[in-house]
């Protein structure tokens, strides 16, 4: 019969429990990092949608501005055409007054009247065209604002996806470390309880755990950190505190 009376004080399994608790805490941190990564991915997708919406608005505004510029320039072109015609009527009126007898002055006045009407039409067209061009410039500025905002959203999305990737890598690393320490715990318990080479185990079993578990130091500081209720929350303030970086 094996004498396992010394196992009652649990000291041979202290290191095994330490590995077990370490694996559990690392798993909890990995899970918390995974949750944070999921939130970051959602944030990145929202930023991406905002960027697309702003860029779509920018394209629409640019197209509208271009249409208004074309309309304004067309109106001013009509005004220029009318102004040329008015100048011709004025020229004819001057020649008429200079060369015609008084009896045909009515024709001369009609020529001048035509020129005046054309100039008035040109004036109103010039005002209308100027207003349209001003509106076009305003819409263009709105388009530029949307475009600038879209670029800001795209940069923010890029940063968010980078942070997401870092969190996923950190979470995966923690899971790998958790699995590593969980395996160490199982091997430690198995050795303490007994094996083919040491069927009775023994109080000093953990002191002689074969490679890669030999020469393991019991890290009290690490254990205290994990037992602290603020430890997991501190992970999010400084990822490097997890000790999971490969």
XYZ file of C-alpha atoms in Angstrom:
246
model
C 0.000 0.000 0.000
C 1.149 3.510 -0.719
C 1.543 5.886 2.164
C -0.136 9.091 0.969
C -0.686 10.548 4.393
C 1.587 13.475 3.543
C -0.789 14.434 0.710
C -3.418 15.498 3.223
C -1.714 18.852 3.748
C -2.003 19.514 -0.043
C 1.514 20.942 -0.230
C 2.665 18.579 -2.980
C -0.152 19.907 -5.189
C 0.406 23.615 -4.467
C 2.329 24.062 -7.695
C -0.258 22.030 -9.590
C -3.010 24.314 -8.319
C -0.861 27.306 -9.200
C -0.589 26.086 -12.818
C -4.329 25.418 -12.818
C -5.229 28.894 -11.543
C -2.793 30.466 -13.958
C -4.412 28.601 -16.868
C -7.882 29.688 -15.707
C -6.939 33.339 -15.387
C -5.220 33.337 -18.757
C -8.359 31.811 -20.298
C -10.501 34.511 -18.672
C -8.230 37.244 -19.992
C -8.236 35.642 -23.451
C -12.040 35.560 -23.412
C -12.231 39.198 -22.280
C -9.823 40.198 -25.037
C -11.964 38.277 -27.518
C -15.051 40.215 -26.421
C -13.170 43.477 -26.784
C -11.943 42.389 -30.231
C -15.541 41.673 -31.307
C -16.602 45.149 -30.172
C -13.669 46.665 -32.036
C -14.650 44.780 -35.199
C -18.207 46.119 -34.869
C -16.811 49.622 -34.426
C -14.636 49.201 -37.519
C -17.614 48.040 -39.608
C -19.680 51.032 -38.446
C -16.831 53.381 -39.358
C -16.588 51.701 -42.753
C -20.300 52.228 -43.396
C -20.011 55.881 -42.354
C -17.082 56.319 -44.717
C -19.080 54.817 -47.612
C -22.100 56.995 -46.830
C -20.004 60.161 -46.676
C -18.199 59.295 -49.900
C -21.531 58.600 -51.621
C -22.830 61.980 -50.449
C -19.627 63.608 -51.658
C -20.015 62.094 -55.147
C -23.644 63.211 -55.292
C -22.736 66.731 -54.197
C -19.871 66.955 -56.707
C -22.211 65.835 -59.488
C -24.847 68.394 -58.448
C -22.221 71.136 -58.226
C -20.956 70.308 -61.718
C -24.510 70.435 -63.100
C -25.036 73.847 -61.479
C -21.735 75.135 -62.855
C -22.792 74.001 -66.335
C -26.206 75.646 -65.917
C -24.718 78.903 -64.651
C -22.164 79.070 -67.444
C -24.882 78.369 -70.009
C -26.997 81.232 -68.647
C -24.026 83.599 -68.745
C -23.304 82.444 -72.293
C -26.879 83.411 -73.312
C -26.364 86.765 -71.640
C -23.186 87.315 -73.617
C -25.022 86.476 -76.834
C -27.810 88.964 -76.034
C -25.235 91.616 -75.146
C -23.633 91.249 -78.587
C -27.023 91.569 -80.292
C -27.813 94.671 -78.197
C -24.511 96.193 -79.282
C -25.453 95.614 -82.929
C -28.840 97.293 -82.447
C -27.162 100.228 -80.708
C -24.670 100.572 -83.555
C -27.503 100.529 -86.109
C -29.450 103.088 -84.067
C -26.475 105.473 -83.979
C -25.977 105.164 -87.737
C -29.712 105.615 -88.243
C -29.786 108.881 -86.307
C -26.741 110.078 -88.171
C -27.861 109.256 -91.687
C -31.668 109.230 -91.730
C -33.967 112.251 -91.966
C -36.220 113.189 -89.040
C -39.121 111.404 -90.656
C -37.477 107.992 -90.084
C -36.367 108.670 -86.493
C -39.106 106.313 -85.325
C -37.163 103.464 -86.898
C -34.027 104.642 -85.089
C -35.894 104.735 -81.755
C -37.140 101.214 -82.393
C -33.581 100.020 -82.933
C -32.479 101.646 -79.662
C -35.495 100.196 -77.875
C -34.600 96.724 -79.081
C -31.050 97.188 -77.797
C -32.373 98.350 -74.431
C -34.683 95.337 -74.082
C -31.854 92.969 -74.924
C -29.596 94.648 -72.345
C -32.309 94.294 -69.703
C -32.711 90.602 -70.516
C -28.944 90.226 -70.328
C -28.890 91.927 -66.917
C -31.463 89.539 -65.470
C -29.713 86.552 -67.017
C -26.388 87.704 -65.594
C -27.954 87.966 -62.121
C -29.533 84.536 -62.476
C -26.320 82.970 -63.765
C -24.294 84.504 -60.928
C -26.735 83.095 -58.365
C -26.527 79.640 -59.915
C -22.725 79.730 -59.904
C -22.726 80.837 -56.261
C -24.998 77.908 -55.417
C -22.679 75.595 -57.343
C -19.700 76.790 -55.291
C -21.667 76.238 -52.074
C -22.598 72.681 -53.065
C -18.997 72.002 -54.067
C -17.816 73.083 -50.613
C -20.360 70.689 -49.068
C -18.982 67.920 -51.282
C -15.440 68.652 -50.117
C -16.615 68.502 -46.484
C -18.212 65.101 -47.064
C -15.080 63.889 -48.811
C -12.868 65.057 -45.936
C -15.155 63.365 -43.408
C -15.101 60.154 -45.442
C -11.290 60.144 -45.399
C -11.337 60.641 -41.612
C -13.731 57.707 -41.215
C -11.556 55.527 -43.461
C -8.462 56.323 -41.384
C -10.398 55.566 -38.185
C -11.645 52.296 -39.706
C -8.095 51.323 -40.652
C -6.925 52.003 -37.085
C -9.859 50.056 -35.630
C -9.091 46.989 -37.767
C -5.430 47.193 -36.709
C -6.492 47.278 -33.036
C -8.877 44.373 -33.709
C -6.063 42.287 -35.203
C -3.808 43.059 -32.233
C -6.539 42.048 -29.776
C -7.240 38.806 -31.663
C -3.530 37.935 -31.677
C -3.229 38.742 -27.986
C -6.315 36.669 -27.171
C -5.003 33.717 -29.192
C -1.659 33.972 -27.440
C -3.385 33.924 -24.033
C -5.393 30.850 -25.034
C -2.176 29.109 -26.093
C -0.496 30.000 -22.798
C -3.606 28.857 -20.904
C -3.481 25.496 -22.698
C 0.226 25.233 -21.926
C -0.284 25.798 -18.178
C -3.361 23.571 -18.128
C -1.231 20.778 -19.559
C 1.438 21.488 -16.953
C -1.197 21.245 -14.218
C -2.480 17.880 -15.472
C 1.041 16.475 -15.719
C 1.852 17.816 -12.273
C -1.233 16.172 -10.704
C -0.495 12.936 -12.515
C 3.058 12.858 -11.248
C 2.114 13.684 -7.657
C -0.610 11.014 -7.553
C 1.708 8.428 -9.061
C 2.999 7.014 -12.315
C 4.481 3.785 -13.635
C 7.926 4.944 -12.613
C 6.712 6.328 -9.296
C 3.444 4.517 -8.459
C 3.062 6.084 -5.053
C 3.742 9.659 -6.133
C 4.857 11.408 -3.026
C 5.237 14.644 -1.188
C 8.239 15.657 -3.254
C 6.768 14.644 -6.583
C 6.441 18.185 -7.925
C 9.993 18.919 -6.967
C 11.148 16.245 -9.376
C 8.734 16.710 -12.305
C 10.632 15.702 -15.475
C 11.463 18.079 -18.330
C 9.883 20.455 -19.344
C 8.438 20.815 -15.844
C 11.677 20.563 -13.881
C 13.257 23.609 -12.265
C 9.897 25.420 -12.118
C 9.933 28.374 -9.780
C 6.870 29.175 -7.699
C 6.164 32.796 -8.675
C 4.322 34.344 -5.722
C 4.198 37.808 -7.324
C 2.551 36.438 -10.445
C -0.002 34.591 -8.332
C -0.790 37.695 -6.294
C -1.318 39.692 -9.470
C -3.785 37.150 -10.776
C -5.641 36.999 -7.466
C -6.084 40.787 -7.531
C -9.635 41.780 -8.473
C -8.287 44.707 -10.529
C -5.903 42.596 -12.563
C -8.203 41.698 -15.461
C -9.411 45.295 -15.797
C -5.813 46.488 -15.880
C -5.271 44.329 -18.949
C -7.329 46.753 -20.981
C -5.242 49.675 -19.794
C -1.993 47.999 -20.735
C -2.124 44.856 -22.868
C 1.501 44.066 -22.054
C 0.493 43.376 -18.434
C -1.043 40.079 -19.496
C 2.357 38.542 -20.051
C 0.928 36.925 -23.159
C 3.069 38.582 -25.806
C 5.010 36.016 -27.738
